[in-house]
Backbone as CSV, one residue per row, in Angstrom:
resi,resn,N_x,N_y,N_z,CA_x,CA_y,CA_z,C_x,C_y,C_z
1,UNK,23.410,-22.448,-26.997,23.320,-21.689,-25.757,23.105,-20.208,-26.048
2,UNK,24.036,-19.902,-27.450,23.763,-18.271,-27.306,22.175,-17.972,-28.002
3,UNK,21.367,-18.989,-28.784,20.509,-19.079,-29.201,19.534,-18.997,-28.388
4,UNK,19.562,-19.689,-26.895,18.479,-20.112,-25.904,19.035,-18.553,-25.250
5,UNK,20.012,-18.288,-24.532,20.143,-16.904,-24.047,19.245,-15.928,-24.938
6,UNK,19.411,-15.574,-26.039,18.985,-14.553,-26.525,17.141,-14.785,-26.516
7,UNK,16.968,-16.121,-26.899,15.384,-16.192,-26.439,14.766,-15.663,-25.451
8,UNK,15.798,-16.237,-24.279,15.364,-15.377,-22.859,15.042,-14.049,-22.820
9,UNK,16.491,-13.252,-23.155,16.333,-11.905,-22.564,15.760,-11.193,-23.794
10,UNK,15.063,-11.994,-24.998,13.807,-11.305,-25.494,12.647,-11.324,-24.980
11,UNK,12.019,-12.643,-24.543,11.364,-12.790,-23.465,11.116,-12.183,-22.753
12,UNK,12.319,-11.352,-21.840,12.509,-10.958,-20.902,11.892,-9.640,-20.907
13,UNK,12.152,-9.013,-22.263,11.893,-7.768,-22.619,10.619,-7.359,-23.128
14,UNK,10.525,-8.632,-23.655,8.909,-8.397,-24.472,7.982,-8.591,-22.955
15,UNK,8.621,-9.335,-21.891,7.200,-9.538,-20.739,6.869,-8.132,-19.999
16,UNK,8.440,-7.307,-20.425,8.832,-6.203,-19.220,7.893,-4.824,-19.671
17,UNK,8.074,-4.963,-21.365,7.132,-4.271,-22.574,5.784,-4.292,-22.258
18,UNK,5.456,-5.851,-22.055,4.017,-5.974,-21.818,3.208,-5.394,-20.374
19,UNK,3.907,-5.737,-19.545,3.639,-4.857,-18.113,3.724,-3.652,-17.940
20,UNK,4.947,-2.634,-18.665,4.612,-1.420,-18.845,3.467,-0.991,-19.649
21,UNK,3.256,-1.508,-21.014,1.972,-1.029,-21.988,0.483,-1.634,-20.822
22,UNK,0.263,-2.531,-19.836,-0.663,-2.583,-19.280,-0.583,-1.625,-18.352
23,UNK,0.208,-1.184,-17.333,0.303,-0.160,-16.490,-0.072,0.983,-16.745
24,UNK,0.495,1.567,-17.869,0.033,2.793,-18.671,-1.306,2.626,-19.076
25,UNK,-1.676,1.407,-19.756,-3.128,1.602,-20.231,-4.266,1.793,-18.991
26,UNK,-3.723,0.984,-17.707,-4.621,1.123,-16.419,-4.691,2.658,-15.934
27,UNK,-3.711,3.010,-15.965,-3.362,4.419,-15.496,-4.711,5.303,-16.519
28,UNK,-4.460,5.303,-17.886,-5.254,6.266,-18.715,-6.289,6.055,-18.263
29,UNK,-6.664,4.630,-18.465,-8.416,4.272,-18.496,-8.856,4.788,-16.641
30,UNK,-8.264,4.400,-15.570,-8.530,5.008,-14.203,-7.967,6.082,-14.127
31,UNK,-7.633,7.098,-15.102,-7.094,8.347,-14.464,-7.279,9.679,-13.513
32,UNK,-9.033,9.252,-13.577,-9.613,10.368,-12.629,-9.380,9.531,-11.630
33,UNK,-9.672,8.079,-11.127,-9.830,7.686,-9.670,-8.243,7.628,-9.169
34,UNK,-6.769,7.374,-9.894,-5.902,7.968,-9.841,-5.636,9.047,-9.409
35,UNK,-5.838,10.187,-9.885,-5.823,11.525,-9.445,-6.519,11.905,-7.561
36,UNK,-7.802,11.176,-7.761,-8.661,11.512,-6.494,-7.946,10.522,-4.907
37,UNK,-7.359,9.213,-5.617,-6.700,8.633,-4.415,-5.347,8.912,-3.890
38,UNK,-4.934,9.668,-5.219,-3.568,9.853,-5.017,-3.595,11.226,-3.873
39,UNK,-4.991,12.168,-4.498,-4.467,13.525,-3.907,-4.921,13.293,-2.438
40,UNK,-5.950,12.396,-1.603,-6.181,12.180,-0.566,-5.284,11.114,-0.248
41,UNK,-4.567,10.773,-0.917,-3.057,10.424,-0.062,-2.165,11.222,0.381
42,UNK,-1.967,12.149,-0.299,-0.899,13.222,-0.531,-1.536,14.270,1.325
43,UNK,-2.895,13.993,0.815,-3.841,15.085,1.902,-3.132,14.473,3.339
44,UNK,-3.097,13.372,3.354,-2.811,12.477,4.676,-1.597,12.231,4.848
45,UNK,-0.935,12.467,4.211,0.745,12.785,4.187,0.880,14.215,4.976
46,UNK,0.323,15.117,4.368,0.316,16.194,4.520,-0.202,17.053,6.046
47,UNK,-1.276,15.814,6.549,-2.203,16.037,7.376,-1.093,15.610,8.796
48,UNK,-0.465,14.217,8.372,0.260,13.523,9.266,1.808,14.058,9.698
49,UNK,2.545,15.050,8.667,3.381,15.955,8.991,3.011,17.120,9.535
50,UNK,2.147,17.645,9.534,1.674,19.010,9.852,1.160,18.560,11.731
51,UNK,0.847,17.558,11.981,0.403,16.519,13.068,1.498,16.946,14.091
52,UNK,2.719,16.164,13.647,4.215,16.073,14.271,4.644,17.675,14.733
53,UNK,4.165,18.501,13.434,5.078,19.607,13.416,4.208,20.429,14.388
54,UNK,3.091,20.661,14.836,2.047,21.380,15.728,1.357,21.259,17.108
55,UNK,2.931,19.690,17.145,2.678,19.185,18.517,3.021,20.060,19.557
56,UNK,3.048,19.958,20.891,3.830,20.360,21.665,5.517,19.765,21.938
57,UNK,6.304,20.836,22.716,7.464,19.869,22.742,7.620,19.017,23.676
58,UNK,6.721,18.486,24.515,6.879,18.126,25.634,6.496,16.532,24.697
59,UNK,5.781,17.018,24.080,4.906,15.310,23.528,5.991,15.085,22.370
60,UNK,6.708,15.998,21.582,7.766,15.503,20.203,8.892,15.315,21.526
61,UNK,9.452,15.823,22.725,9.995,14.973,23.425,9.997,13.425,23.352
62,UNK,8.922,13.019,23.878,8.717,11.923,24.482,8.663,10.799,23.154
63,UNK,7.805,11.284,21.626,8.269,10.309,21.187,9.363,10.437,20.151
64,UNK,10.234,11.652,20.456,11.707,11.286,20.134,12.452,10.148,21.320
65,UNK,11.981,9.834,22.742,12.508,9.237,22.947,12.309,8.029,22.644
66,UNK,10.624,7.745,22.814,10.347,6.582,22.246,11.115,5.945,20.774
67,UNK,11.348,6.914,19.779,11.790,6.173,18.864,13.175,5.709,18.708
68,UNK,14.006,6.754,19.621,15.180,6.142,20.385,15.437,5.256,20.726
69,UNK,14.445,4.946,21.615,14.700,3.351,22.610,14.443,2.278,21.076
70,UNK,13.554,2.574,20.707,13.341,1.425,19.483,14.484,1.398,19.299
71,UNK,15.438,2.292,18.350,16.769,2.428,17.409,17.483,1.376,18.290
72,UNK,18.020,2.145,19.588,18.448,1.421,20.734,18.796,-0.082,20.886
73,UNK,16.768,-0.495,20.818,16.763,-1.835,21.214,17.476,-2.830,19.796
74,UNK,17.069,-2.477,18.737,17.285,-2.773,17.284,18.756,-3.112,17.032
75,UNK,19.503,-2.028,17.414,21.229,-2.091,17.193,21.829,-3.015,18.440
76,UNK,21.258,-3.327,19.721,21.814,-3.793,20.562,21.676,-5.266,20.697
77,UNK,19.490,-5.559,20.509,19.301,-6.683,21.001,18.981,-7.436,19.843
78,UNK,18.611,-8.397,19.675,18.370,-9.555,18.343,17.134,-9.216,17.845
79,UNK,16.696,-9.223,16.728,15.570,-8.119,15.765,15.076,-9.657,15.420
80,UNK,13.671,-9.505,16.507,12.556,-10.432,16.060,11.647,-10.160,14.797
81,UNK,12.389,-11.076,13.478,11.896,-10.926,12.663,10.420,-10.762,12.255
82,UNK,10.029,-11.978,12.869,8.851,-12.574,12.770,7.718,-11.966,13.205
83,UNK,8.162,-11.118,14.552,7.041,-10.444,15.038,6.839,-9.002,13.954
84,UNK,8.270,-8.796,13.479,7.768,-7.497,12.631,7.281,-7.644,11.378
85,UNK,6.921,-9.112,10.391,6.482,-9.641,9.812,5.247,-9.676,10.023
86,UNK,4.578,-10.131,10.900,3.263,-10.541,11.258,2.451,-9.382,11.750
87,UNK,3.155,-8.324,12.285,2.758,-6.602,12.698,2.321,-6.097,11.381
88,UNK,3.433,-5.916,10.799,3.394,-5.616,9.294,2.087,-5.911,8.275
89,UNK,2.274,-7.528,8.524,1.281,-7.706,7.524,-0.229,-7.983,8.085
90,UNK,-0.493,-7.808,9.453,-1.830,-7.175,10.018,-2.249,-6.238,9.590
91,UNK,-1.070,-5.414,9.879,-2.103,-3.542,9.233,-2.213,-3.818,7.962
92,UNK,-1.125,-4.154,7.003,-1.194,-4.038,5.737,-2.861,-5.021,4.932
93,UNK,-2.943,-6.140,6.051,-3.982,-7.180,5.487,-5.604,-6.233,5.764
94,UNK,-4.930,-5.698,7.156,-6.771,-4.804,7.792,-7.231,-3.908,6.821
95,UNK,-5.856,-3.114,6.003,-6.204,-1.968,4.851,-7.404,-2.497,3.756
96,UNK,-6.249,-3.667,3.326,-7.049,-4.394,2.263,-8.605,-5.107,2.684
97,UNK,-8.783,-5.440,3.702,-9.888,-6.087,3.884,-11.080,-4.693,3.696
98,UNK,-10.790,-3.605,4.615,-11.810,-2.815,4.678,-12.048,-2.116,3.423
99,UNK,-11.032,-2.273,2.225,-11.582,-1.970,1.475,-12.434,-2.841,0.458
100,UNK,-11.942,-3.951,0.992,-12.679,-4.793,-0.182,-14.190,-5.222,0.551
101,UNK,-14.426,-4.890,1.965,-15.427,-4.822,2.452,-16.645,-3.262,1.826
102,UNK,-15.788,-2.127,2.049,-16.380,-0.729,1.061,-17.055,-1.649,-0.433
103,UNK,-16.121,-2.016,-0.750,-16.378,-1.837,-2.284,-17.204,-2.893,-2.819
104,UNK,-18.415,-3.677,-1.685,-19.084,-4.350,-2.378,-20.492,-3.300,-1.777
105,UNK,-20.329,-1.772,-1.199,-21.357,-1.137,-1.046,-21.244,-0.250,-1.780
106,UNK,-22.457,1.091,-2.222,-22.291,2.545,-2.701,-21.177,2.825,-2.216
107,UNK,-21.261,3.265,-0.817,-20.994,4.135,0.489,-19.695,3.811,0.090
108,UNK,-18.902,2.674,-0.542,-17.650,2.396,-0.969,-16.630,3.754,-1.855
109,UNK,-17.719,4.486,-2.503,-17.419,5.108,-3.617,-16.325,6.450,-2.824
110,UNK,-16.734,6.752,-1.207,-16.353,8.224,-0.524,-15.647,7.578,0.435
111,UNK,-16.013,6.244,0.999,-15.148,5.527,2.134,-13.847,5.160,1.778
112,UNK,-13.462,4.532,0.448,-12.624,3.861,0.274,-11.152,5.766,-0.011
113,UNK,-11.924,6.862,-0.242,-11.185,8.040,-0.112,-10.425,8.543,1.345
114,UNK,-11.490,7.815,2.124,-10.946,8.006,3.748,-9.590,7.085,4.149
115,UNK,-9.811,5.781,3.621,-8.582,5.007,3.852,-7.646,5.487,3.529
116,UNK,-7.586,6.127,2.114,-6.461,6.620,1.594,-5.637,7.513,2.925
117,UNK,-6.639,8.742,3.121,-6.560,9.374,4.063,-5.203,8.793,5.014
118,UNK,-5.927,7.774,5.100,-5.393,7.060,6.808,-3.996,6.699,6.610
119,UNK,-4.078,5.860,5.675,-2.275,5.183,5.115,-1.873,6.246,5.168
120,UNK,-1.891,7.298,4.250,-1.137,8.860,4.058,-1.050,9.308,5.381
121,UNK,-1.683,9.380,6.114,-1.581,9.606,7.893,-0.645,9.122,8.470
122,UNK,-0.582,7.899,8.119,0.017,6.924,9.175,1.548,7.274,8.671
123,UNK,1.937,6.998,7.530,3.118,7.106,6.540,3.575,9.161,6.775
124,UNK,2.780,9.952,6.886,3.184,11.292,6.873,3.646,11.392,8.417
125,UNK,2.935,10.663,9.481,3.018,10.374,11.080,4.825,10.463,11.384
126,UNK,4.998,9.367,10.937,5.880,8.202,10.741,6.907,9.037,10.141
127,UNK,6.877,9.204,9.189,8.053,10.181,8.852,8.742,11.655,9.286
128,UNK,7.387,12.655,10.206,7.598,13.580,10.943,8.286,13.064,12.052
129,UNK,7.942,11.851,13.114,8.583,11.806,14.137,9.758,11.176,13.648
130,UNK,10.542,10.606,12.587,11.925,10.160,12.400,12.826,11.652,11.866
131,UNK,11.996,12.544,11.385,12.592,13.344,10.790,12.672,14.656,11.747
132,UNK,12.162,14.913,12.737,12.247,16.035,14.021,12.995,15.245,15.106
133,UNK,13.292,14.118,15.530,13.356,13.737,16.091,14.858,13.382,15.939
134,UNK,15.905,12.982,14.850,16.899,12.381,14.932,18.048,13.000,14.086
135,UNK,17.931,13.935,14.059,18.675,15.615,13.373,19.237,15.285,11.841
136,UNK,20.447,14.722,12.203,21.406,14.705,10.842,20.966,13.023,10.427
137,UNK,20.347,12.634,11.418,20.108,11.229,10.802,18.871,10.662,9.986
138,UNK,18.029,12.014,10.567,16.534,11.944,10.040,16.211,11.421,8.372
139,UNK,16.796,12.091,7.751,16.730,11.919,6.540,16.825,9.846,6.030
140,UNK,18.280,9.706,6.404,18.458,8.333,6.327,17.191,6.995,7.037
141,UNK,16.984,7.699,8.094,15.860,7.111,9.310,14.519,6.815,8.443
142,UNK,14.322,7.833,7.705,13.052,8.055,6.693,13.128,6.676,5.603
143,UNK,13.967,7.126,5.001,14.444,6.333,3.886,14.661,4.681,4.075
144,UNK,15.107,4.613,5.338,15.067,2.962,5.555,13.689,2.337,5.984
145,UNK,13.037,3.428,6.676,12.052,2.966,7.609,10.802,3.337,7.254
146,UNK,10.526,3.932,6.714,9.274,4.524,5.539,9.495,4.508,4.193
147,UNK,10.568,5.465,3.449,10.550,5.690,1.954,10.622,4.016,1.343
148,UNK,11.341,3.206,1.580,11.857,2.236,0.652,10.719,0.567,1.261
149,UNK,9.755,0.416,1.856,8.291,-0.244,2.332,7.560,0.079,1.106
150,UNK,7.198,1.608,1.729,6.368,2.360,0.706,6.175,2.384,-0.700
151,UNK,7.763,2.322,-0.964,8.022,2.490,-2.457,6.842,1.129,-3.210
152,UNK,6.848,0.393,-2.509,5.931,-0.751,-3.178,4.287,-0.748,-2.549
153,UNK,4.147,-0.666,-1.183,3.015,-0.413,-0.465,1.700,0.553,-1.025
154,UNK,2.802,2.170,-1.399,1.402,3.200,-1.933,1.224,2.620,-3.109
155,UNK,1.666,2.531,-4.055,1.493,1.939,-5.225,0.445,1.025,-5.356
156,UNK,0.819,0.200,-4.438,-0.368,-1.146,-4.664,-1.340,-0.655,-3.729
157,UNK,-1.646,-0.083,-2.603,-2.923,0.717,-1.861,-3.295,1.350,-2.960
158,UNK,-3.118,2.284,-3.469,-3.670,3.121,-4.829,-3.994,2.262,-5.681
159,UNK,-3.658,1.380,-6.431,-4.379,0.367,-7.579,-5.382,-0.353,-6.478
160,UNK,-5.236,-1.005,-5.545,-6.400,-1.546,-4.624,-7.419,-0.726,-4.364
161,UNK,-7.300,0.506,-4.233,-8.516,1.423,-3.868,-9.170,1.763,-5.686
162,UNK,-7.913,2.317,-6.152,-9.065,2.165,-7.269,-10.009,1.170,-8.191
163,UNK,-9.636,-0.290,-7.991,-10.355,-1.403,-7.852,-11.229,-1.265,-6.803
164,UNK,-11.656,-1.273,-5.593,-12.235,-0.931,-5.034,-13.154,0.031,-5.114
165,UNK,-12.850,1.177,-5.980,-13.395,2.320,-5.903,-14.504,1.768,-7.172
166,UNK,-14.041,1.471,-8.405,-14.436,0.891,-9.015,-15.850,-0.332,-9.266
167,UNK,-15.082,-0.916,-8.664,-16.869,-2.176,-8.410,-17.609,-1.393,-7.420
168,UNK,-17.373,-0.586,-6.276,-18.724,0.053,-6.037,-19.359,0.742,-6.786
169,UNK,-18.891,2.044,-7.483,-19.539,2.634,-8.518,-20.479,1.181,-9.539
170,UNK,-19.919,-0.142,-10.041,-20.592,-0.792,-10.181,-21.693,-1.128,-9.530
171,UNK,-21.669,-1.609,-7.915,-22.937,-2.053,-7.381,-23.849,-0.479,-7.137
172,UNK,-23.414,0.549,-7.387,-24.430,1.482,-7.165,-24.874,1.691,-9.074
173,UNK,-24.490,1.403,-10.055,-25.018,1.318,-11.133,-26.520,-0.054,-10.852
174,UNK,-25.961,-0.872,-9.913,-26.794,-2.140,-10.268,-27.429,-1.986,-9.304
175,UNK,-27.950,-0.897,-8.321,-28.275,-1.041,-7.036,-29.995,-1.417,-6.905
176,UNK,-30.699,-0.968,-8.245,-31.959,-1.413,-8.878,-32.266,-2.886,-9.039
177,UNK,-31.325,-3.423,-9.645,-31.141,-4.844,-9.893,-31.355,-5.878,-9.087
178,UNK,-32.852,-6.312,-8.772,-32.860,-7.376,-7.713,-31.838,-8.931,-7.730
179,UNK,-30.826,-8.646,-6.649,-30.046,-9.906,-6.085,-30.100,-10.076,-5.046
180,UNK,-29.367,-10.923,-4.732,-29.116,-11.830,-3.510,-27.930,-11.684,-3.086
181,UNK,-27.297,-11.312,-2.016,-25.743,-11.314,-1.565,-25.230,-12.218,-1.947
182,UNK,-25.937,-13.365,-1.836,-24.480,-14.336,-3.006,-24.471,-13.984,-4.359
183,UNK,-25.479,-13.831,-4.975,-25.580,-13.391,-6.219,-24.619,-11.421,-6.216
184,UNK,-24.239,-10.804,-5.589,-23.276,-10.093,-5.760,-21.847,-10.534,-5.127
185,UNK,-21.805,-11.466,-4.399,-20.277,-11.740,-4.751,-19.866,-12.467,-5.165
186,UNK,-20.515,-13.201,-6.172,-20.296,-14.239,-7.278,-19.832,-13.340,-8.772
187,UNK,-20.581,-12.093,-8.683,-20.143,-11.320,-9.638,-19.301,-10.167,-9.134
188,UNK,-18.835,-10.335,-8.135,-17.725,-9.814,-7.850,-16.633,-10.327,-7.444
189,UNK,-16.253,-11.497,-8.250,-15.100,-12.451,-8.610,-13.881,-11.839,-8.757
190,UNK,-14.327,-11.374,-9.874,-13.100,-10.878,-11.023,-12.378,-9.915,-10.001
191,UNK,-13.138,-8.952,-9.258,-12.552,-8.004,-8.464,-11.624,-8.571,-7.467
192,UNK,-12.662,-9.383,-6.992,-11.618,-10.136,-5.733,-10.299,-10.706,-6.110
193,UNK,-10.809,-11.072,-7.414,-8.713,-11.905,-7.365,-7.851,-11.142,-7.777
194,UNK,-8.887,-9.490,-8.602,-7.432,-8.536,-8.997,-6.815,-7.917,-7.923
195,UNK,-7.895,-7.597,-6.529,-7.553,-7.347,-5.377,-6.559,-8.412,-4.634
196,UNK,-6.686,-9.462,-4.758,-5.645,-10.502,-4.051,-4.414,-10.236,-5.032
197,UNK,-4.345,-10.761,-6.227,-3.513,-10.615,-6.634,-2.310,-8.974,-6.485
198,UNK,-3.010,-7.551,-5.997,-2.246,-6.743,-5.743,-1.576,-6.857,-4.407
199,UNK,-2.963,-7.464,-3.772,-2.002,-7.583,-2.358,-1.197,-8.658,-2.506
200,UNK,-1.015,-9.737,-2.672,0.550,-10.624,-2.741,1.496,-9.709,-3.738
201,UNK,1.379,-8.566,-4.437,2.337,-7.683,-4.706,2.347,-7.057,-3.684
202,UNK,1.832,-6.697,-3.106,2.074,-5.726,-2.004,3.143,-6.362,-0.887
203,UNK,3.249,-7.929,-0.658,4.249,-8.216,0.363,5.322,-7.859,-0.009
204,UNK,5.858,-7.981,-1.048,7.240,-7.595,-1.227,7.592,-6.270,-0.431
205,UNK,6.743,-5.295,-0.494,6.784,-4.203,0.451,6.982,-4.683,2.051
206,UNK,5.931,-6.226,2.207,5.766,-6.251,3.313,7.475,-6.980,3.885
207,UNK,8.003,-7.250,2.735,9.283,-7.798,3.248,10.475,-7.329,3.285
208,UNK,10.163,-5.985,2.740,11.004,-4.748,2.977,11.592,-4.341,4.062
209,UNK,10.128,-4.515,4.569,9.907,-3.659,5.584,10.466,-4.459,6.621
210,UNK,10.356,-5.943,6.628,10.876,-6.811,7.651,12.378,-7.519,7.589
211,UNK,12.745,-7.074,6.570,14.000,-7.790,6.443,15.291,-6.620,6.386
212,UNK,14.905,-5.759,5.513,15.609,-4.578,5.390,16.223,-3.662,5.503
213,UNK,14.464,-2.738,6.064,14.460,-1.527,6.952,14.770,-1.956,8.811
214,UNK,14.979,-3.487,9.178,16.189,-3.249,10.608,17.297,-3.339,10.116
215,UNK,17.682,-3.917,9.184,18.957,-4.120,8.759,20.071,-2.930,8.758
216,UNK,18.966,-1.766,7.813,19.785,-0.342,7.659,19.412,0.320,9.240
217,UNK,18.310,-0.337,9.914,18.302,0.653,11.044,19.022,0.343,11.883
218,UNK,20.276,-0.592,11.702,21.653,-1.163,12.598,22.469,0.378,12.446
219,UNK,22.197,0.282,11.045,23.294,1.440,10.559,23.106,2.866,11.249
């Protein structure tokens, strides 16, 4: 037994080894498209707080109340899982589609920078109205209901876009190359399943977000 234990949690270590030395190596080898998705994330973070903060007060009124009544309904009435599951993983599925729609064109190469945009929007949105809106609680509000989704969500949007970003710069290398639309998404296989495969990492975010973040928003 102590023989088979110790197999394991070498195992364990050598798999944990191996996923960090690939992470890092993805990171070096994409480090400019890294840099460019990250900072038009950051832009839309930035874009989406500055949003909240330049509103009027009549409108950060209204959806401080709105997000009230949510809190409200959440702590009082029974938290339909399912619907915030299936909300969830709409937007999260629409992200991924439009990019994997970009990235079998050029036009992929500047579009798939706009999405970024948008998530960072939506996520910078989102965190201005919990954080003007709910004083000493704001901080915590953030953290259940944005920071700890996210923590898995940007991550995998950023490796998806730069896959994305990626095979277009391919089809505009090959854009000379007489094919056939099936004949480009037959060779754009490989992309598609590294793209699927991030997004089924990406649910775990999506179950964060549904199991979790009402849980602490009782609190």
């Amino acid at each position: 037994r102590r023989i088979s234990i110790n197999d394991m949690s070498s195992r364990r270590l050598w798999a944990l080894s191996h996923v960090k030395t690939n992470v890092y190596q993805d990171i070096y080898d994409n480090k400019l498209q890294y840099l460019l998705l990250v900072f038009f994330l950051v832009v839309g973070i930035t874009a989406g707080t500055f949003t909240i903060s330049n509103m009027q007060p009549v409108i950060k009124n209204a959806l401080g109340g709105y997000a009230g009544v949510l809190f409200l309904s959440v702590r009082s009435a029974t938290i339909d899982y399912w619907r915030i599951f299936f909300s969830a993983f709409f937007v999260n599925t629409l992200y991924y589609a439009i990019m994997a729609w970009l990235s079998m064109m050029t036009a992929g190469i500047v579009s798939v920078s706009f999405v970024m945009v948008l998530k960072g929007f939506c996520v910078g949105f989102s965190a201005g109205v919990l954080s003007l809106n709910f004083t000493s609680g704001g901080p915590a509000a953030v953290i259940a209901c944005v920071f700890l989704p996210n923590l898995v969500l940007l991550p995998c949007i950023c490796k998806a876009g730069v896959l994305c970003m990626n095979n277009a710069i391919t089809v505009f290398k090959n854009r000379r190359i007489p094919s056939t639309t099936r004949d480009r998404f037959l060779d754009a296989r490989p992309h598609f399943k590294k793209l699927l495969f991030v997004f089924f990492v990406s649910m775990l975010g999506i179950l964060i977000q549904t199991l979790i973040s009402p849980a602490l928003m009782r609190l």
